[in-house]
Short mmCIF file of C-alpha atoms and ligand atoms in Angstrom, two decimals:
data_model
loop_
_atom_site.label_atom_id
_atom_site.label_comp_id
_atom_site.label_asym_id
_atom_site.label_seq_id
_atom_site.Cartn_x
_atom_site.Cartn_y
_atom_site.Cartn_z
CA MET J 1 -18.29 3.26 -2.21
CA ASN J 2 -21.06 0.37 -4.84
CA PHE J 3 -21.38 0.53 -7.88
CA LEU J 4 -24.54 2.12 -7.75
CA THR J 5 -23.02 5.18 -5.52
CA PHE J 6 -20.76 5.86 -8.22
CA ASN J 7 -22.87 5.76 -11.04
CA ASN J 8 -24.98 8.18 -9.05
CA ARG J 9 -21.52 10.29 -8.56
CA PHE J 10 -19.54 10.49 -11.52
CA PRO J 11 -22.27 10.48 -14.06
CA THR J 12 -19.23 11.55 -16.72
CA GLU J 13 -15.89 12.21 -17.09
CA LEU J 14 -16.83 16.10 -16.16
CA ALA J 15 -17.75 15.51 -12.63
CA CYS J 16 -14.89 13.85 -11.77
CA ILE J 17 -12.53 16.42 -13.31
CA GLU J 18 -14.87 18.89 -10.83
CA HIS J 19 -14.63 16.55 -7.65
CA PHE J 20 -10.99 15.94 -8.60
CA ILE J 21 -9.99 20.01 -8.45
CA LYS J 22 -12.31 20.52 -5.05
CA LEU J 23 -10.06 18.11 -3.49
CA ARG J 24 -7.20 18.63 -5.44
CA TYR J 25 -7.92 23.19 -5.06
CA ALA J 26 -9.76 23.10 -1.67
CA LYS J 27 -8.02 27.23 -1.01
CA GLY J 28 -8.97 28.59 -5.25
CA VAL J 29 -6.83 26.72 -7.91
CA VAL J 30 -2.84 28.37 -7.99
CA CYS J 31 -0.57 28.69 -10.84
CA PRO J 32 2.45 25.97 -10.32
CA HIS J 33 4.71 28.94 -12.24
CA CYS J 34 3.93 31.61 -10.66
CA GLY J 35 1.84 30.89 -8.02
CA ALA J 36 -1.54 33.06 -9.00
CA THR J 37 -4.49 32.76 -7.37
CA GLU J 38 -7.84 32.21 -8.86
CA HIS J 39 -8.71 35.52 -10.32
CA LYS J 40 -6.07 35.37 -12.42
CA ILE J 41 -7.12 31.79 -13.92
CA TYR J 42 -9.26 30.37 -16.44
CA HIS J 43 -10.51 27.31 -18.00
CA LYS J 44 -8.92 26.60 -21.03
CA SER J 45 -11.92 26.29 -23.69
CA LYS J 46 -13.23 22.64 -24.64
CA THR J 47 -10.57 20.79 -21.19
CA PRO J 48 -11.68 21.51 -18.71
CA LYS J 49 -8.72 20.26 -17.09
CA ASN J 50 -6.50 22.65 -18.61
CA PHE J 51 -6.04 25.80 -17.17
CA ASN J 52 -4.66 29.48 -18.25
CA CYS J 53 -2.76 32.07 -15.77
CA CYS J 54 -3.49 35.33 -17.04
CA ASN J 55 -0.07 36.32 -14.38
CA CYS J 56 2.37 34.38 -15.85
CA ASN J 57 0.25 33.29 -19.13
CA ASN J 58 1.45 29.57 -18.68
CA ASP J 59 -0.82 26.24 -18.98
CA PHE J 60 -1.50 24.09 -16.80
CA SER J 61 -2.89 20.56 -16.05
CA ILE J 62 -4.50 19.90 -13.08
CA PHE J 63 -3.40 16.28 -13.12
CA THR J 64 0.31 17.63 -12.97
CA ASN J 65 2.99 15.12 -10.71
CA THR J 66 -0.04 13.31 -10.91
CA ILE J 67 -0.53 9.87 -11.50
CA PHE J 68 -3.04 10.95 -14.22
CA TYR J 69 -0.63 12.96 -15.66
CA LYS J 70 -0.24 12.85 -19.34
CA SER J 71 -2.75 9.13 -19.08
CA ASP J 72 -5.24 8.86 -22.58
CA THR J 73 -7.51 7.25 -20.73
CA ASP J 74 -11.01 8.40 -19.27
CA LEU J 75 -10.79 9.68 -15.43
CA ARG J 76 -14.00 8.44 -15.18
CA LYS J 77 -12.03 4.41 -15.88
CA TRP J 78 -9.67 5.49 -13.71
CA TYR J 79 -12.07 6.06 -10.61
CA PHE J 80 -13.81 3.11 -11.76
CA ALA J 81 -10.78 1.52 -11.08
CA ILE J 82 -9.29 3.01 -7.59
CA ASN J 83 -13.43 2.20 -6.28
CA ALA J 84 -12.67 -1.20 -7.37
CA MET J 85 -9.05 -1.61 -5.87
CA ILE J 86 -10.26 -0.18 -2.07
CA ASN J 87 -13.62 -2.00 -2.65
CA SER J 88 -11.90 -5.59 -3.30
CA LYS J 89 -10.84 -7.07 0.24
CA LYS J 90 -8.20 -8.76 -1.50
CA GLY J 91 -7.47 -6.51 -4.25
CA ILE J 92 -7.94 -6.64 -8.31
CA SER J 93 -6.19 -8.77 -10.07
CA ALA J 94 -4.62 -6.16 -14.22
CA LEU J 95 -7.05 -9.06 -15.87
CA GLN J 96 -10.22 -8.63 -14.19
CA LEU J 97 -9.69 -4.94 -14.74
CA LYS J 98 -9.28 -5.19 -18.39
CA ARG J 99 -12.78 -6.78 -18.90
CA GLU J 100 -13.62 -4.23 -16.57
CA ILE J 101 -13.85 -1.17 -18.02
CA ASP J 102 -12.66 -1.71 -21.64
CA VAL J 103 -8.81 -1.25 -21.31
CA THR J 104 -6.02 -3.56 -23.04
CA TYR J 105 -4.27 -5.33 -20.58
CA LYS J 106 -0.47 -3.01 -20.52
CA THR J 107 -2.29 -0.68 -19.19
CA ALA J 108 -4.91 -1.96 -17.21
CA TRP J 109 -1.98 -3.53 -15.14
CA ARG J 110 0.56 0.23 -15.37
CA MET J 111 -2.56 1.15 -13.99
CA LEU J 112 -2.88 -0.17 -10.97
CA LYS J 113 0.39 -0.25 -10.29
CA LEU J 114 0.53 3.49 -10.52
CA ILE J 115 -2.66 3.64 -7.76
CA ARG J 116 -0.93 1.12 -5.10
CA SER J 117 2.32 3.90 -6.02
CA ALA J 118 -0.34 6.19 -4.77
CA MET J 119 -1.36 3.87 -1.84
CA GLY J 120 2.32 3.81 -0.30
CA ASN J 121 1.95 7.73 -0.91
CA ALA J 122 1.74 8.36 2.80
CA ASP J 123 4.44 9.82 5.41
CA MET J 124 4.15 7.40 8.02
CA SER J 125 6.71 8.54 10.06
CA LYS J 126 6.61 8.90 13.88
CA ALA J 127 2.46 7.87 13.13
CA PHE J 128 2.03 5.00 15.74
CA GLU J 129 1.60 5.84 19.49
CA ALA J 130 0.87 4.05 22.77
CA ILE J 131 1.02 -0.14 22.19
CA VAL J 132 1.46 -1.61 19.11
CA GLU J 133 2.61 -5.19 17.96
CA ILE J 134 5.24 -5.98 15.78
CA ASP J 135 5.89 -9.65 13.49
CA GLU J 136 7.32 -10.70 10.20
CA THR J 137 6.13 -12.85 7.73
CA TYR J 138 7.38 -14.49 4.39
CA VAL J 139 5.97 -14.37 1.05
CA GLY J 140 6.98 -16.08 -2.12
CA GLY J 141 6.31 -19.32 -4.33
CA LYS J 142 6.65 -22.52 -4.80
CA PRO J 143 9.60 -23.35 -7.33
CA HIS J 144 7.41 -23.76 -11.11
CA LYS J 145 7.11 -27.46 -11.14
CA GLU J 146 9.14 -28.34 -14.15
CA ASN J 147 12.08 -26.28 -12.55
CA ARG J 148 12.52 -29.52 -9.54
CA ASN J 149 14.27 -31.65 -11.13
CA ASP J 150 12.64 -34.43 -9.63
CA ASP J 151 13.29 -37.82 -11.47
CA ASP J 152 14.62 -41.16 -10.85
CA ASN J 153 17.68 -39.74 -10.78
CA ASN J 154 17.00 -37.22 -9.36
CA PRO J 155 15.11 -37.70 -6.12
CA PRO J 156 12.22 -35.39 -4.65
CA LYS J 157 14.36 -32.40 -2.99
CA PRO J 158 12.98 -31.94 1.01
CA PRO J 159 9.82 -30.35 0.76
CA LEU J 160 10.76 -25.83 1.51
CA LYS J 161 10.95 -24.87 5.08
CA ARG J 162 8.37 -22.86 6.50
CA GLY J 163 8.87 -19.64 8.57
CA ARG J 164 11.86 -18.63 10.20
CA GLY J 165 14.27 -20.09 7.90
CA THR J 166 12.61 -19.87 4.37
CA SER J 167 14.25 -18.25 1.47
CA LYS J 168 10.96 -16.37 0.99
CA THR J 169 11.27 -12.90 1.17
CA PRO J 170 10.31 -11.97 5.28
CA VAL J 171 7.86 -8.38 5.11
CA VAL J 172 7.98 -6.75 8.81
CA GLY J 173 4.05 -5.67 9.89
CA ILE J 174 3.49 -3.23 12.35
CA LYS J 175 -0.11 -2.65 13.67
CA GLU J 176 -0.82 -0.58 16.41
CA ARG J 177 -3.60 -1.38 18.77
CA ASN J 178 -5.94 1.63 18.84
CA SER J 179 -6.31 2.30 15.89
CA LYS J 180 -5.64 -0.82 14.39
CA ARG J 181 -3.47 1.55 11.71
CA VAL J 182 -0.92 -1.00 9.53
CA HIS J 183 2.32 -0.12 8.65
CA ALA J 184 3.97 -3.08 7.07
CA THR J 185 7.59 -3.20 5.07
CA VAL J 186 9.77 -5.04 3.09
CA ALA J 187 12.26 -6.17 5.09
CA LEU J 188 14.73 -6.59 2.00
CA PRO J 189 18.69 -8.08 3.11
CA ASN J 190 21.30 -5.80 4.54
CA SER J 191 25.48 -5.66 3.47
CA ASP J 192 25.60 -8.82 4.95
CA GLY J 193 23.33 -10.50 3.03
CA GLN J 194 20.91 -10.79 6.61
CA THR J 195 17.54 -10.19 7.00
CA LEU J 196 15.17 -9.57 9.88
CA THR J 197 18.34 -8.28 12.13
CA GLY J 198 17.40 -6.57 15.33
CA LYS J 199 19.44 -3.41 13.62
CA GLN J 200 17.09 -3.71 10.82
CA LEU J 201 13.72 -3.95 13.31
CA PHE J 202 14.75 -1.42 15.34
CA LYS J 203 15.25 1.30 13.09
CA ILE J 204 11.30 0.32 11.23
CA LEU J 205 10.15 0.52 15.00
CA ASP J 206 12.36 3.37 15.50
CA THR J 207 10.74 5.23 12.41
CA VAL J 208 6.78 4.34 12.88
CA CYS J 209 6.57 4.67 16.59
CA LYS J 210 7.08 7.38 19.18
CA ASP J 211 9.47 7.21 22.20
CA ASP J 212 8.10 5.04 25.48
CA THR J 213 5.22 2.72 22.73
CA ILE J 214 4.60 -0.13 24.18
CA VAL J 215 5.68 -2.89 21.75
CA MET J 216 4.30 -6.89 21.69
CA THR J 217 6.88 -9.31 19.79
CA ASP J 218 6.85 -13.08 19.79
CA ASP J 219 9.96 -14.53 21.13
CA PHE J 220 12.16 -14.12 18.34
CA SER J 221 15.65 -13.13 19.11
CA SER J 222 16.16 -10.24 16.88
CA TYR J 223 13.81 -8.55 18.46
CA ASN J 224 15.83 -9.02 22.09
CA ILE J 225 17.90 -5.70 20.29
CA LEU J 226 14.48 -3.92 22.77
CA ASP J 227 15.57 -5.16 25.87
CA ARG J 228 18.76 -3.68 25.26
CA ASN J 229 17.07 -0.37 24.73
CA PRO J 230 14.90 -0.07 27.35
CA ASP J 231 14.56 4.58 27.20
CA LYS J 232 12.98 3.93 24.02
CA PHE J 233 10.80 0.81 23.64
CA LEU J 234 9.04 -1.62 26.11
CA ARG J 235 9.22 -5.05 25.07
CA LEU J 236 6.51 -7.47 26.26
CA THR J 237 6.85 -11.01 24.91
CA VAL J 238 4.76 -13.28 23.90
CA ASN J 239 6.48 -17.03 23.81
CA HIS J 240 5.08 -18.36 20.56
CA SER J 241 7.14 -21.22 21.16
CA ILE J 242 6.06 -23.17 23.89
CA GLY J 243 2.22 -22.35 22.20
CA GLN J 244 1.76 -19.41 24.23
CA PHE J 245 -0.58 -17.07 21.64
CA ALA J 246 -1.98 -14.71 24.48
CA THR J 247 -1.11 -13.84 28.17
CA ARG J 248 -4.46 -13.03 29.94
CA ASN J 249 -3.03 -9.31 30.73
CA GLY J 250 -3.87 -9.14 26.38
CA ILE J 251 0.53 -9.70 25.30
CA HIS J 252 -0.80 -11.17 21.67
CA THR J 253 0.09 -10.65 18.57
CA ASN J 254 -2.81 -11.48 16.84
CA GLY J 255 -3.84 -8.10 15.31
CA ILE J 256 -1.38 -8.02 12.22
CA GLU J 257 -0.76 -11.99 12.34
CA SER J 258 -4.81 -11.29 11.14
CA PHE J 259 -3.83 -9.34 8.55
CA TRP J 260 -1.36 -11.26 6.90
CA ALA J 261 -4.40 -13.53 6.72
CA LEU J 262 -5.64 -11.11 4.26
CA LEU J 263 -2.09 -10.74 2.87
CA LYS J 264 -1.88 -14.33 2.13
CA ARG J 265 -4.65 -15.33 0.38
CA GLY J 266 -4.85 -11.83 -1.80
CA ILE J 267 -1.64 -12.92 -2.94
CA TYR J 268 -1.57 -16.39 -3.28
CA GLY J 269 -5.54 -15.90 -4.58
CA ILE J 270 -5.65 -13.09 -7.05
CA TYR J 271 -2.12 -11.86 -7.33
CA HIS J 272 -0.93 -15.28 -7.42
CA HIS J 273 3.53 -14.88 -8.04
CA ILE J 274 4.65 -11.16 -7.61
CA SER J 275 8.49 -10.06 -8.49
CA THR J 276 10.32 -9.11 -4.87
CA LYS J 277 10.71 -6.00 -6.82
CA TYR J 278 7.14 -5.21 -6.48
CA LEU J 279 6.60 -6.89 -3.48
CA GLN J 280 5.98 -3.18 -1.42
CA ASN J 281 3.82 -1.79 -4.51
CA TYR J 282 0.68 -4.71 -2.83
CA VAL J 283 2.31 -4.64 1.07
CA ASN J 284 1.67 -1.18 0.35
CA GLU J 285 -2.05 -1.81 -1.49
CA PHE J 286 -2.71 -3.94 1.14
CA CYS J 287 -1.65 -1.32 4.43
CA PHE J 288 -3.66 1.09 2.37
CA ARG J 289 -6.85 -0.94 2.68
CA ALA J 290 -6.68 -1.81 6.62
CA ASN J 291 -5.93 2.44 6.66
CA ASN J 292 -8.61 4.28 5.31
CA LYS J 293 -11.66 2.04 6.09
CA ASN J 294 -13.71 5.37 5.44
CA ASN J 295 -13.51 8.03 3.10
CA ALA J 296 -10.94 6.20 1.46
CA PHE J 297 -11.97 7.07 -1.98
CA ASN J 298 -10.67 10.64 -1.67
CA ALA J 299 -8.16 9.92 0.45
CA LEU J 300 -7.07 8.01 -2.51
CA LEU J 301 -7.40 10.91 -4.86
CA THR J 302 -5.36 13.30 -2.10
CA ASN J 303 -2.36 10.34 -2.20
CA CYS J 304 -2.61 11.11 -5.94
CA VAL J 305 -0.65 14.12 -5.74
CA PHE J 306 3.25 14.19 -5.61
CA ILE J 307 4.24 17.05 -4.40
ZN1 ZN M 401 1.41 32.53 -13.72
#
């Protein structure tokens, strides 16, 4: 939604609240305390976001169990932040949002964090079928200049390893060919300190993909586990180590690799540094944008409700 459309649709906070009520209570407002339906529920005067149920005489807010609950920030500012986040291909920084909606840096940072948590609030179990591509990437920064200890006594260390074998954090991504939807997850070390084991990759695929999905991979040895389970998935391989990036019959992982390119441009260009602790939230943000090209705004407001 561009800025003019946004302004026309949500000129006041009341317009935002009415829009949220329509989305959250499509079948009519329900009391969360006793389950009474619309004809027993009344708006509280002067507070359009609060209702009173005359069946159990309890009050409730339309924002219960949502990211907006108990927030003092104007809902218009929230909507603006959501819209800005959806519109910017590589995301928006807390500093930028602070300037745009005139809140403190801390508030802007918190808002973005909560919006990201809503972006990750989608059930992806067995969501993919037919043909998927799977690949991994590594995210993380180089050490700070002052921490490198390069001087006459300490000669410069060799450059950090790139790709597999690096100390950066691995992220595994799966892209469905037909719908172009993406699911990506940070691969944390198992109890032996290993990441990207065959078992780990298989588990991720098994969670997201239906049985009999065709899985396109490169020649990374951890994917060999798929060859040992042919009754679950059919693996097709493109051999990156010999410089092959696509076969004539369309086996490649270029789709998920273009997603990595965008994720990295966002992380290094907008967010600069992300700790492993929060990395999954940022990955969710990029997945949400890739998966919700149409009507992303309402999709996000629906995801805001955690039940
Ligand atoms: Zn009630």
